[in-house]
Short mmCIF file of C-alpha atoms and ligand atoms in Angstrom, two decimals:
data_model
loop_
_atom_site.label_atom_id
_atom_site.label_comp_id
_atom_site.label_asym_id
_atom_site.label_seq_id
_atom_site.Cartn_x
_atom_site.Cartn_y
_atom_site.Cartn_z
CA UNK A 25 4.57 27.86 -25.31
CA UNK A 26 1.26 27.39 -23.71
CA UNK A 27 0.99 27.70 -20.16
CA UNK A 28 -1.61 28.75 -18.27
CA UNK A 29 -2.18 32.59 -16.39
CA UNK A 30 -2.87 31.19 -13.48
CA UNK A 31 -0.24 29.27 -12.68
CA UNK A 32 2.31 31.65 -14.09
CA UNK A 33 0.78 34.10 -11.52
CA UNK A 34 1.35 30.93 -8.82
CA UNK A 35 5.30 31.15 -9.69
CA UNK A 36 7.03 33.47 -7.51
CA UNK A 37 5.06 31.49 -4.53
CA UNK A 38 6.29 28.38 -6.41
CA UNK A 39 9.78 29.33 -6.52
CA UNK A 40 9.39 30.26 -2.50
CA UNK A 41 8.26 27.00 -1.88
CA UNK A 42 11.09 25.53 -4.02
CA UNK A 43 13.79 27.22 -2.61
CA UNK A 44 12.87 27.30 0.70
CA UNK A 45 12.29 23.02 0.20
CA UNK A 46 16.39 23.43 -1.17
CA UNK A 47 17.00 25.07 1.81
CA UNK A 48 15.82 22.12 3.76
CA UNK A 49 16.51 18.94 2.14
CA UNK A 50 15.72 15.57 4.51
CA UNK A 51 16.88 11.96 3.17
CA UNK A 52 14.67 9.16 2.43
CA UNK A 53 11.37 8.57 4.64
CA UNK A 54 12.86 11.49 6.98
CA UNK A 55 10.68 14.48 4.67
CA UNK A 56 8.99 15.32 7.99
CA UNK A 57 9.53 18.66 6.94
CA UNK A 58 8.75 18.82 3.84
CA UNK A 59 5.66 16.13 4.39
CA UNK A 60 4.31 19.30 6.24
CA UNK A 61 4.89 21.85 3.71
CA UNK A 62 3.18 20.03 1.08
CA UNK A 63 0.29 19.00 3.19
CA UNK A 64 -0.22 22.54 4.47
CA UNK A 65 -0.67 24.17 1.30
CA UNK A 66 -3.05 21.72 -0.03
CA UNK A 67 -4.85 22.04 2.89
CA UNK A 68 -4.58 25.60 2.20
CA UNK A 69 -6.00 25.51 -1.33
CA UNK A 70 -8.95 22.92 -0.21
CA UNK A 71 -7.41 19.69 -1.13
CA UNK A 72 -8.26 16.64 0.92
CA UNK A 73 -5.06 14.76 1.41
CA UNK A 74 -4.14 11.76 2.74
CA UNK A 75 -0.78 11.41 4.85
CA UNK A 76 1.39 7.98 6.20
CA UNK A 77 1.95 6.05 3.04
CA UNK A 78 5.40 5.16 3.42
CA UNK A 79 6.03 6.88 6.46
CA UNK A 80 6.33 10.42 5.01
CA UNK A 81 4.24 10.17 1.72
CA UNK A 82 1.24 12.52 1.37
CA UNK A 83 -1.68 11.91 -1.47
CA UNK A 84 -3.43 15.10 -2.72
CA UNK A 85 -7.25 13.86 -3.97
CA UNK A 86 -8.81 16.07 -6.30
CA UNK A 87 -12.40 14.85 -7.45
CA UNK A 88 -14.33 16.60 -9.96
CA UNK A 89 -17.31 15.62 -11.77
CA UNK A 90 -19.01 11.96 -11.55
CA UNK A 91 -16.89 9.86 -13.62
CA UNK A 92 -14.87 7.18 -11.77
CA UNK A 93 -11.99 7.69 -14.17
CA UNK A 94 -8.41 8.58 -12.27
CA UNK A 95 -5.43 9.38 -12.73
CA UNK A 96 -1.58 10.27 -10.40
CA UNK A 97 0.89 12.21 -10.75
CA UNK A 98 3.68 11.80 -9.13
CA UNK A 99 6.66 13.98 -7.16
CA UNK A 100 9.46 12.89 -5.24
CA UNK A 101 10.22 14.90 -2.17
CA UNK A 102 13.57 13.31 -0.75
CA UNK A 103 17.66 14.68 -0.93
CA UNK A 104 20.89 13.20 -1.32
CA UNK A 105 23.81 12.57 1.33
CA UNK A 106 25.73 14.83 -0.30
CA UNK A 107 27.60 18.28 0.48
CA UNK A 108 26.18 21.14 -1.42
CA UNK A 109 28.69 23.70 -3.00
CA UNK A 110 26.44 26.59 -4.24
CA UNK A 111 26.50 29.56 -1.62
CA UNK A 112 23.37 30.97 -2.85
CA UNK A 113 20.78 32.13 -0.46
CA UNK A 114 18.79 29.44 -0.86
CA UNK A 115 21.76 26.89 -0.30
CA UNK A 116 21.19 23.74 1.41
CA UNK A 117 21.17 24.53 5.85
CA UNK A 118 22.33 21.32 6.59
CA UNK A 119 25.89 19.86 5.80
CA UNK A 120 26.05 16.92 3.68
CA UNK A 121 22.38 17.16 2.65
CA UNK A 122 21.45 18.55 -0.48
CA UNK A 123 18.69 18.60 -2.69
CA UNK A 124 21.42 17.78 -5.85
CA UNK A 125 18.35 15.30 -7.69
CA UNK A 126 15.81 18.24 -8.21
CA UNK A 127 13.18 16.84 -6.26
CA UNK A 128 12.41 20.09 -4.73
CA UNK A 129 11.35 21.27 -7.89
CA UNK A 130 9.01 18.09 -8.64
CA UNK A 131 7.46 19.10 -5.66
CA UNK A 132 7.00 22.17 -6.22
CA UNK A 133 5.70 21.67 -9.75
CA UNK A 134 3.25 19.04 -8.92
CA UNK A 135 2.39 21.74 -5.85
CA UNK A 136 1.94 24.48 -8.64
CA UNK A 137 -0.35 22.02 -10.67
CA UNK A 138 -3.14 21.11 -7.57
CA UNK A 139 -3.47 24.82 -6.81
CA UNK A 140 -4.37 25.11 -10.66
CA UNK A 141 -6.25 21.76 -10.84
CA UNK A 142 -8.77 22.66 -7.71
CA UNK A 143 -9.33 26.06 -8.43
CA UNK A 144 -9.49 25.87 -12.78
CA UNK A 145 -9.67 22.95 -14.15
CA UNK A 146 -12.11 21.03 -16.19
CA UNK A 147 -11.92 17.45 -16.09
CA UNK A 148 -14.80 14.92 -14.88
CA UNK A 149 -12.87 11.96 -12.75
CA UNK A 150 -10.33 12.14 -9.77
CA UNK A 151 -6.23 13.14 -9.66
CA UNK A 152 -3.97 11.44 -7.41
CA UNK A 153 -1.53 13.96 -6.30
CA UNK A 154 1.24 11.61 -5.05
CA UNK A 155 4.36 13.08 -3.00
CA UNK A 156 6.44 10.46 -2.13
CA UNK A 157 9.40 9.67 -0.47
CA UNK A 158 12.66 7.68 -1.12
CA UNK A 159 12.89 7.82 -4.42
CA UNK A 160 17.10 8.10 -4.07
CA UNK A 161 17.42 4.24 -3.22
CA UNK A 162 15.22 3.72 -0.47
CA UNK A 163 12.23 2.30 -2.49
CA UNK A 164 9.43 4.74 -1.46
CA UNK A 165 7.39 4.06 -4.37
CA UNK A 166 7.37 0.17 -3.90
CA UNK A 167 7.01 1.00 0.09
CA UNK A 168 3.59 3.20 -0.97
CA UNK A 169 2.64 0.29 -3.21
CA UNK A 170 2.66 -2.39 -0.03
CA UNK A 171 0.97 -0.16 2.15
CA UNK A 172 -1.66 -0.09 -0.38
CA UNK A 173 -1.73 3.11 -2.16
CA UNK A 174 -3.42 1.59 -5.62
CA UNK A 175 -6.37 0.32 -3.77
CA UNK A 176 -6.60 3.28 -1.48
CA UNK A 177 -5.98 5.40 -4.35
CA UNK A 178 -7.63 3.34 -6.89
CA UNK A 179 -6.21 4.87 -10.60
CA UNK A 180 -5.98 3.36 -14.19
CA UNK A 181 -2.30 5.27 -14.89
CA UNK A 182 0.29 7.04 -13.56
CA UNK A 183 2.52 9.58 -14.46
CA UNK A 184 6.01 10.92 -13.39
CA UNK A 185 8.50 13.48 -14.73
CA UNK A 186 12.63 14.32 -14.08
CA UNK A 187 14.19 17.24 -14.72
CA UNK A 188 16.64 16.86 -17.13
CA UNK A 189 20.05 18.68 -17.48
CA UNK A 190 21.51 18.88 -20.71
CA UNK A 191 18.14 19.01 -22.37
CA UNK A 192 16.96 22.89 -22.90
CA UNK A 193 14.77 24.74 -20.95
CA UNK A 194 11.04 24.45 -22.75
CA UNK A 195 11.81 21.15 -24.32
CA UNK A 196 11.23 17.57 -23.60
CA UNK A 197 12.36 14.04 -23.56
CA UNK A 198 10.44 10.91 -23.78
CA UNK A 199 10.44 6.96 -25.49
CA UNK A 200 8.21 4.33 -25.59
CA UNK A 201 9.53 1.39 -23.71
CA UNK A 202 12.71 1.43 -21.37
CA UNK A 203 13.75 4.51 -20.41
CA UNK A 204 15.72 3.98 -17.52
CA UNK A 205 17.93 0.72 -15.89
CA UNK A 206 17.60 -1.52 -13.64
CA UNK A 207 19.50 -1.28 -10.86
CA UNK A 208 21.35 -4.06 -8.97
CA UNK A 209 24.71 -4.70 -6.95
CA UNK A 210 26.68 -7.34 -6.18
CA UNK A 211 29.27 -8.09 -3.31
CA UNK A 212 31.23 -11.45 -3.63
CA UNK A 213 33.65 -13.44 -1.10
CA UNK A 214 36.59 -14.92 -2.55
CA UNK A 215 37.84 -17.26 0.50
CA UNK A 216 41.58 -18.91 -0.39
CA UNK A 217 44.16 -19.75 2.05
CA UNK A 218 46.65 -16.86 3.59
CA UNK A 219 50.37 -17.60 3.64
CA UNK A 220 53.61 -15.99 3.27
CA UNK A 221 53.68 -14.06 0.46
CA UNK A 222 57.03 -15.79 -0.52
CA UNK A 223 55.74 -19.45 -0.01
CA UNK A 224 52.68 -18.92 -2.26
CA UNK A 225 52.78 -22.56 -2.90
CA UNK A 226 51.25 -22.78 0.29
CA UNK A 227 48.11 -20.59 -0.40
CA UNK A 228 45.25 -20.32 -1.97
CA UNK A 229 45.47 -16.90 -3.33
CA UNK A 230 42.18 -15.12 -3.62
CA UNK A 231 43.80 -12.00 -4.83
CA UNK A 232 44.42 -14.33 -8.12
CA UNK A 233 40.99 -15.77 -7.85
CA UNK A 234 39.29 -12.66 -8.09
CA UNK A 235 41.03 -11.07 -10.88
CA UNK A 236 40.28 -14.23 -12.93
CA UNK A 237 36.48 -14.07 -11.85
CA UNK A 238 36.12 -10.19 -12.79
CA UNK A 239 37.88 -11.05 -16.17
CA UNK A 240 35.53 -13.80 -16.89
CA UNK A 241 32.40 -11.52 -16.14
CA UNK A 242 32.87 -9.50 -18.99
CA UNK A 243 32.09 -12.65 -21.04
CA UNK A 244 28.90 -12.29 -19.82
CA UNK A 245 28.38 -8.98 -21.63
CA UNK A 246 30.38 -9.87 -24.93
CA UNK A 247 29.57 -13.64 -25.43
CA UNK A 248 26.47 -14.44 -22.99
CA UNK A 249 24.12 -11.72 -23.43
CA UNK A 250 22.81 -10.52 -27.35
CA UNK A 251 24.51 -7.84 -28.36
CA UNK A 252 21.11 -5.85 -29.38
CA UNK A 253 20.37 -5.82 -25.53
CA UNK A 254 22.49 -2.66 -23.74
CA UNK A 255 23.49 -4.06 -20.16
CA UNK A 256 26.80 -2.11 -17.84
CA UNK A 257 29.05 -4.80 -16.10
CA UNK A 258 31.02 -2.77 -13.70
CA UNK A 259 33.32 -3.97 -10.80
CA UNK A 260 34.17 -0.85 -8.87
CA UNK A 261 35.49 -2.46 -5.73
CA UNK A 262 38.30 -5.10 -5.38
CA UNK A 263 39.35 -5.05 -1.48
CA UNK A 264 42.12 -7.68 -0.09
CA UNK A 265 45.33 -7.85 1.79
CA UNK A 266 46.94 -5.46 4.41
CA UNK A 267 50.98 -6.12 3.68
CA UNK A 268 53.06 -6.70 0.68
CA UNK A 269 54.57 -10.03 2.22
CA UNK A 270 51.30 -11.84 2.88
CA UNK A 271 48.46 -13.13 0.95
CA UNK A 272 45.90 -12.77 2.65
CA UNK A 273 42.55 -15.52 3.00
CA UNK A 274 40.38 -13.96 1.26
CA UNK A 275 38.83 -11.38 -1.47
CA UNK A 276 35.71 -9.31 -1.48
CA UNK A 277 34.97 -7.74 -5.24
CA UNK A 278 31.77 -5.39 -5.72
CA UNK A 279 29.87 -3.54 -8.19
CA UNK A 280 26.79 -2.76 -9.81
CA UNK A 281 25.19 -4.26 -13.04
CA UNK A 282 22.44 -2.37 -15.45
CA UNK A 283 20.04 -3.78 -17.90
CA UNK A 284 16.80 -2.44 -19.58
CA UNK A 285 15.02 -6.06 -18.97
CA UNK A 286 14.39 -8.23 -16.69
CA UNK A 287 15.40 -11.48 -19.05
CA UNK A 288 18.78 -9.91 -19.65
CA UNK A 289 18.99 -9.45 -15.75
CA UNK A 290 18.06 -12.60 -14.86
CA UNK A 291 20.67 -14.54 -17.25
CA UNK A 292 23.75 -11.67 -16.16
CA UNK A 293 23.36 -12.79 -12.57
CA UNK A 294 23.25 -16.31 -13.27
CA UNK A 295 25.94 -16.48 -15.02
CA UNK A 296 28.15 -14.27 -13.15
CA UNK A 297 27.15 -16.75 -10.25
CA UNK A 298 28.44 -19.61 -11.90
CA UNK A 299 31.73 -17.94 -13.65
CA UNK A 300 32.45 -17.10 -9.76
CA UNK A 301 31.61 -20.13 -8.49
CA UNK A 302 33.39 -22.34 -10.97
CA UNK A 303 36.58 -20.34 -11.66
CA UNK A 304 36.87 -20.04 -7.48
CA UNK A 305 36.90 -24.06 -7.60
CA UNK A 306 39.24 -24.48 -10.70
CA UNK A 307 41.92 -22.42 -7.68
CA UNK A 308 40.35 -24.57 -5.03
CA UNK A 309 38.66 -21.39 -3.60
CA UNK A 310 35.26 -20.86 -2.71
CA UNK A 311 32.76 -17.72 -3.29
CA UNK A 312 30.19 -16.33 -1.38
CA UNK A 313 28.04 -14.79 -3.95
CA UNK A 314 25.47 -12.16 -3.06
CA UNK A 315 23.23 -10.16 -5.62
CA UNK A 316 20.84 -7.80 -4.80
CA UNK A 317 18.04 -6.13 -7.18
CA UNK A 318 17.46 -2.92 -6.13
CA UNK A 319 15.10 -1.17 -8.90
CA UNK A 320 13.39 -2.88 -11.98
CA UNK A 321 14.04 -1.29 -15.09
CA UNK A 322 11.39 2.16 -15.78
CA UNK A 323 9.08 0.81 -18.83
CA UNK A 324 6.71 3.51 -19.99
CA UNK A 325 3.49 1.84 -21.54
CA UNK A 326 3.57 2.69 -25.35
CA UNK A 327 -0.22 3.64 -25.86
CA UNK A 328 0.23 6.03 -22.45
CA UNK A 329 3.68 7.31 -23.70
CA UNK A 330 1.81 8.14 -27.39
CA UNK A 331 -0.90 10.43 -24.81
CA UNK A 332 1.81 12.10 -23.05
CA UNK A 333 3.31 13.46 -26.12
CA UNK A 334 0.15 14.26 -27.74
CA UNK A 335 -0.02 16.38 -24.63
CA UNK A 336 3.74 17.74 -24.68
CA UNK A 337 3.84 18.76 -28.61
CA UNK A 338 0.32 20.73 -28.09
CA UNK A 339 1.81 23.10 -25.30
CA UNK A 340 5.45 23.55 -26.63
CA UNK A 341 5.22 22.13 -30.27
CA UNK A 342 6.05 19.01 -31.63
CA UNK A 343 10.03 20.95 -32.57
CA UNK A 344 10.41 20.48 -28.87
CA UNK A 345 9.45 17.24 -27.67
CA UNK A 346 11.66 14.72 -28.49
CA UNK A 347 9.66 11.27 -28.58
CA UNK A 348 12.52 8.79 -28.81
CA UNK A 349 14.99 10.24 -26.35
CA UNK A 350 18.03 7.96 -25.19
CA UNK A 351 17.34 5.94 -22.44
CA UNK A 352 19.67 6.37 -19.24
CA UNK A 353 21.06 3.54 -17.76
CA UNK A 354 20.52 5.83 -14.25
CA UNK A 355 17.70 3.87 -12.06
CA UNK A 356 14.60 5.27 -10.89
CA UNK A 357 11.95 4.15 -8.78
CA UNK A 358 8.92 5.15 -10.08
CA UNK A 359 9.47 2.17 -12.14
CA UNK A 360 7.81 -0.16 -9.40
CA UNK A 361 4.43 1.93 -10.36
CA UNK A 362 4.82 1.11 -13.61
CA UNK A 363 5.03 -2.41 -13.20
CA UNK A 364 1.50 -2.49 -11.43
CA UNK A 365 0.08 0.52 -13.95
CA UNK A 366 0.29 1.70 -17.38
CA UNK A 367 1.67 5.38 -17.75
CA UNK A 368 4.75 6.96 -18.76
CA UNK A 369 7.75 9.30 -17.14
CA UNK A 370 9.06 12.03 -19.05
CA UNK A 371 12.37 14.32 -18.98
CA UNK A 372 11.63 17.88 -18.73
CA UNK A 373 14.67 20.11 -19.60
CA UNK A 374 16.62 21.79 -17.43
CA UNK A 375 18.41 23.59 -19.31
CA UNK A 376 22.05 23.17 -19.95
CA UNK A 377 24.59 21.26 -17.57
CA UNK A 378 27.09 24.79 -17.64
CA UNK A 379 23.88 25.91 -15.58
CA UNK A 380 23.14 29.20 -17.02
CA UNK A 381 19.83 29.32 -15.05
CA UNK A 382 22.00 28.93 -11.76
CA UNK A 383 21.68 31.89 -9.20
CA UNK A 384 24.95 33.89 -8.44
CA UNK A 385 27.39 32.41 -6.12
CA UNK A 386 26.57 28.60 -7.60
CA UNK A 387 29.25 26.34 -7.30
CA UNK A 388 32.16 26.42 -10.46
CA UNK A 389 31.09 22.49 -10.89
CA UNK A 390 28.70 21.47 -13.99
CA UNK A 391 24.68 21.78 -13.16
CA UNK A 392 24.24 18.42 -13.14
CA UNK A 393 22.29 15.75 -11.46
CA UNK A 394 24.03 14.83 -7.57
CA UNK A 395 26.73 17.53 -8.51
CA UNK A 396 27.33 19.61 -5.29
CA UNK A 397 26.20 22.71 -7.37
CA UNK A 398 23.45 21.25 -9.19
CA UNK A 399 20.25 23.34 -9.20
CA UNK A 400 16.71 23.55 -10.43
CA UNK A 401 16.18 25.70 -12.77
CA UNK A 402 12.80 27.86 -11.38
CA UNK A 403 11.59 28.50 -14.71
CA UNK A 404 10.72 25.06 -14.63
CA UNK A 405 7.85 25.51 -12.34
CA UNK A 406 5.03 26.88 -14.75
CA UNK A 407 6.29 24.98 -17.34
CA UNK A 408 6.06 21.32 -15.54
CA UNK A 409 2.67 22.15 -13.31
CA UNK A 410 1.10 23.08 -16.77
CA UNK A 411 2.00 19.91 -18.63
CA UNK A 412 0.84 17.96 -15.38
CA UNK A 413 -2.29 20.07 -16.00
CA UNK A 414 -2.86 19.57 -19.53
CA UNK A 415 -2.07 15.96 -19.09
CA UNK A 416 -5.06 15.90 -16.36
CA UNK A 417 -7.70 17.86 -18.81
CA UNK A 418 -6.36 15.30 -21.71
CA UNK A 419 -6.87 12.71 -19.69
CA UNK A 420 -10.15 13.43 -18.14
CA UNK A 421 -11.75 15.20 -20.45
CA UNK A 422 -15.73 16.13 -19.62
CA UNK A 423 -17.86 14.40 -21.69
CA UNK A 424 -19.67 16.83 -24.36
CA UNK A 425 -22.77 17.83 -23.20
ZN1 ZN B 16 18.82 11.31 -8.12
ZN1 ZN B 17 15.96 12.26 -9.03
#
């Protein structure tokens, strides 16, 4: 593997700055914190930044050179809700907060990269060093977008990666196309008529109505939708009724629905409006039907994907890259910047989920992603800041003179 001396002479300050972020962790738009760790070290190393975007997000600018060529990179800086198990030293300070995504590690990597990138590199044009926040369902990317990072930062492609578990440490993971779902949820109101349980022939019974509606859904997937196209159907929440003896007025069924397109999204959610709405009338019920589209599906530009390998199989070998991993029906927002510029995201391995990496006194659960004892795996660090490097020199190479 090819990384570079610098920045594996940068790692046991990057694994400081990684545990001490796990240490830490702060939920969406509140990484005051760690807003000031990252913007203190590039200050540190002489990187101009620029702080605010979405409340918390900070933008390292690295110009070299004359050419108006640019590129990002992107890290996501926020935790999860979540209680951390792992009793390490470097455990999580604050109950029910963890850092259980790895995004202390993207940070840190993408940290590990600018100190390499201002003080090394060669490359003629200007690198985005975006940090941002919300990336675990608050929409931090989008929020960046609206307050205006593309024409503040003006770039022609952007790049993200995710640590992987269950894909080994030095390897990657990669495709053309959709890599991960979209990401939407629905809550619907079945409204009957309550009665004594043993006079039903004076309801309307929404407990009936509902299970009919959440059978008929699943038509959607089987005889609506073309079986070629992967989409998840999944009701995880059926809530009605407080006694055995009465039924009660109404329903309220929930879930979440997946797809890898926007066409395929568009048809699932009108159809499972009008399955609800027309089985709820064949009971003389009515449905309140709410849908909500949380994040697009992640499509990584083909001709951008194609670079990023190019990039991956020079530094660890074409053995370890895999270019047509399997697409996770998981969400992620980075996918808004991809819808306004080409670039691709990339798994980088983690090593695997029995979390061999993991420092003694980890949790006995598997090391996987928003698993209470999940961690990153530190030898990450010079492994992702040198692809984001390489990518950067690829990307911006100096003309020859
Ligand atoms: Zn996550
Ligand atoms: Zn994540």
């Amino acid at each position: 593997m090819k990384l570079f001396d610098p920045i594996l002479g940068l790692s046991a300050e990057l694994q400081q700055i990684r545990r001490d972020i796990h240490a830490h962790p702060e939920l969406c738009y509140e990484e005051h914190r760690t807003a000031d760790v990252v913007a203190q070290k590039l200050t540190e190393w002489g990187i101009p930044i620029l702080r605010g975007l979405a409340v918390t997000g900070v933008v390292g600018i690295i110009k070299k050179g004359s050419s108006e060529r640019a590129i990002g990179l992107r890290a996501d800086m926020d935790a999860l809700p979540m209680q951390e198990v792992n009793q390490f030293a470097h455990a999580s300070v604050y109950p029910g907060k963890m850092h259980g995504c790895g995004h202390d590690g993207h940070t840190a990597m993408l940290l590990g990269a600018a100190h390499y990138l201002q003080q090394h590199a060669r490359f003629d044009g200007t690198v985005y060093l975006i940090f941002q926040p919300a990336e675990e369902g608050g929409g931090g990317a989008r929020r960046m977008m609206a307050e205006g990072l593309f024409e503040k930062c003006p770039m022609q492609a952007v790049y993200g990666m995710h640590n992987w578990p269950g894909i080994a440490q030095g390897k990657f993971g990669v495709c053309a196309g959709p890599m991960m779902a979209s990401s939407n949820e629905f809550d619907v109101l079945v409204e009957g008529k309550g009665s004594h349980a043993a006079q039903p022939q004076n309801s309307i019974d929404p407990v009936q109505v509902a299970v009919q509606i959440v059978q008929a859904w699943q038509t959607i997937i089987s005889r609506n939708k073309n079986p070629l196209e992967a989409a998840v159907l999944s009701v995880t929440q059926i809530h009605a009724g407080s006694a055995t003896n009465v039924i009660p007025d109404d329903a309220r069924i929930g879930g979440t629905v997946r797809t890898f397109s926007l066409e395929v999204l568009d048809l699932i959610e009108q159809r499972m409006g009008e399955v609800a709405e027309h089985v709820a009338r064949a009971f003389g019920a009515t449905v309140q039907f709410r849908f909500k589209r949380n994040y697009p599906p992640l499509i990584n530009d083909a001709a951008a994907t194609a670079f990023a390998v190019g990039v991956m199989q020079q530094m660890v070998g074409a053995e370890n890259v895999d270019a047509n991993t399997e697409p996770s029906m998981g969400a992620e927002d980075f996918a808004y910047f991809l819808q306004a510029k080409p670039g691709c995201y990339v798994f980088i391995g983690n090593g695997d989920a029995v979390g061999a990496h993991r420092a003694a006194g980890h949790g006995l659960g598997p090391c996987n992603l928003h698993n209470g004892s999940y961690d990153f795996n530190d030898e990450l660090l010079p492994i992702g800041a040198s692809y984001w490097v390489r990518l950067v020199e690829a990307a911006l190479e100096p003309a020859a003179a």
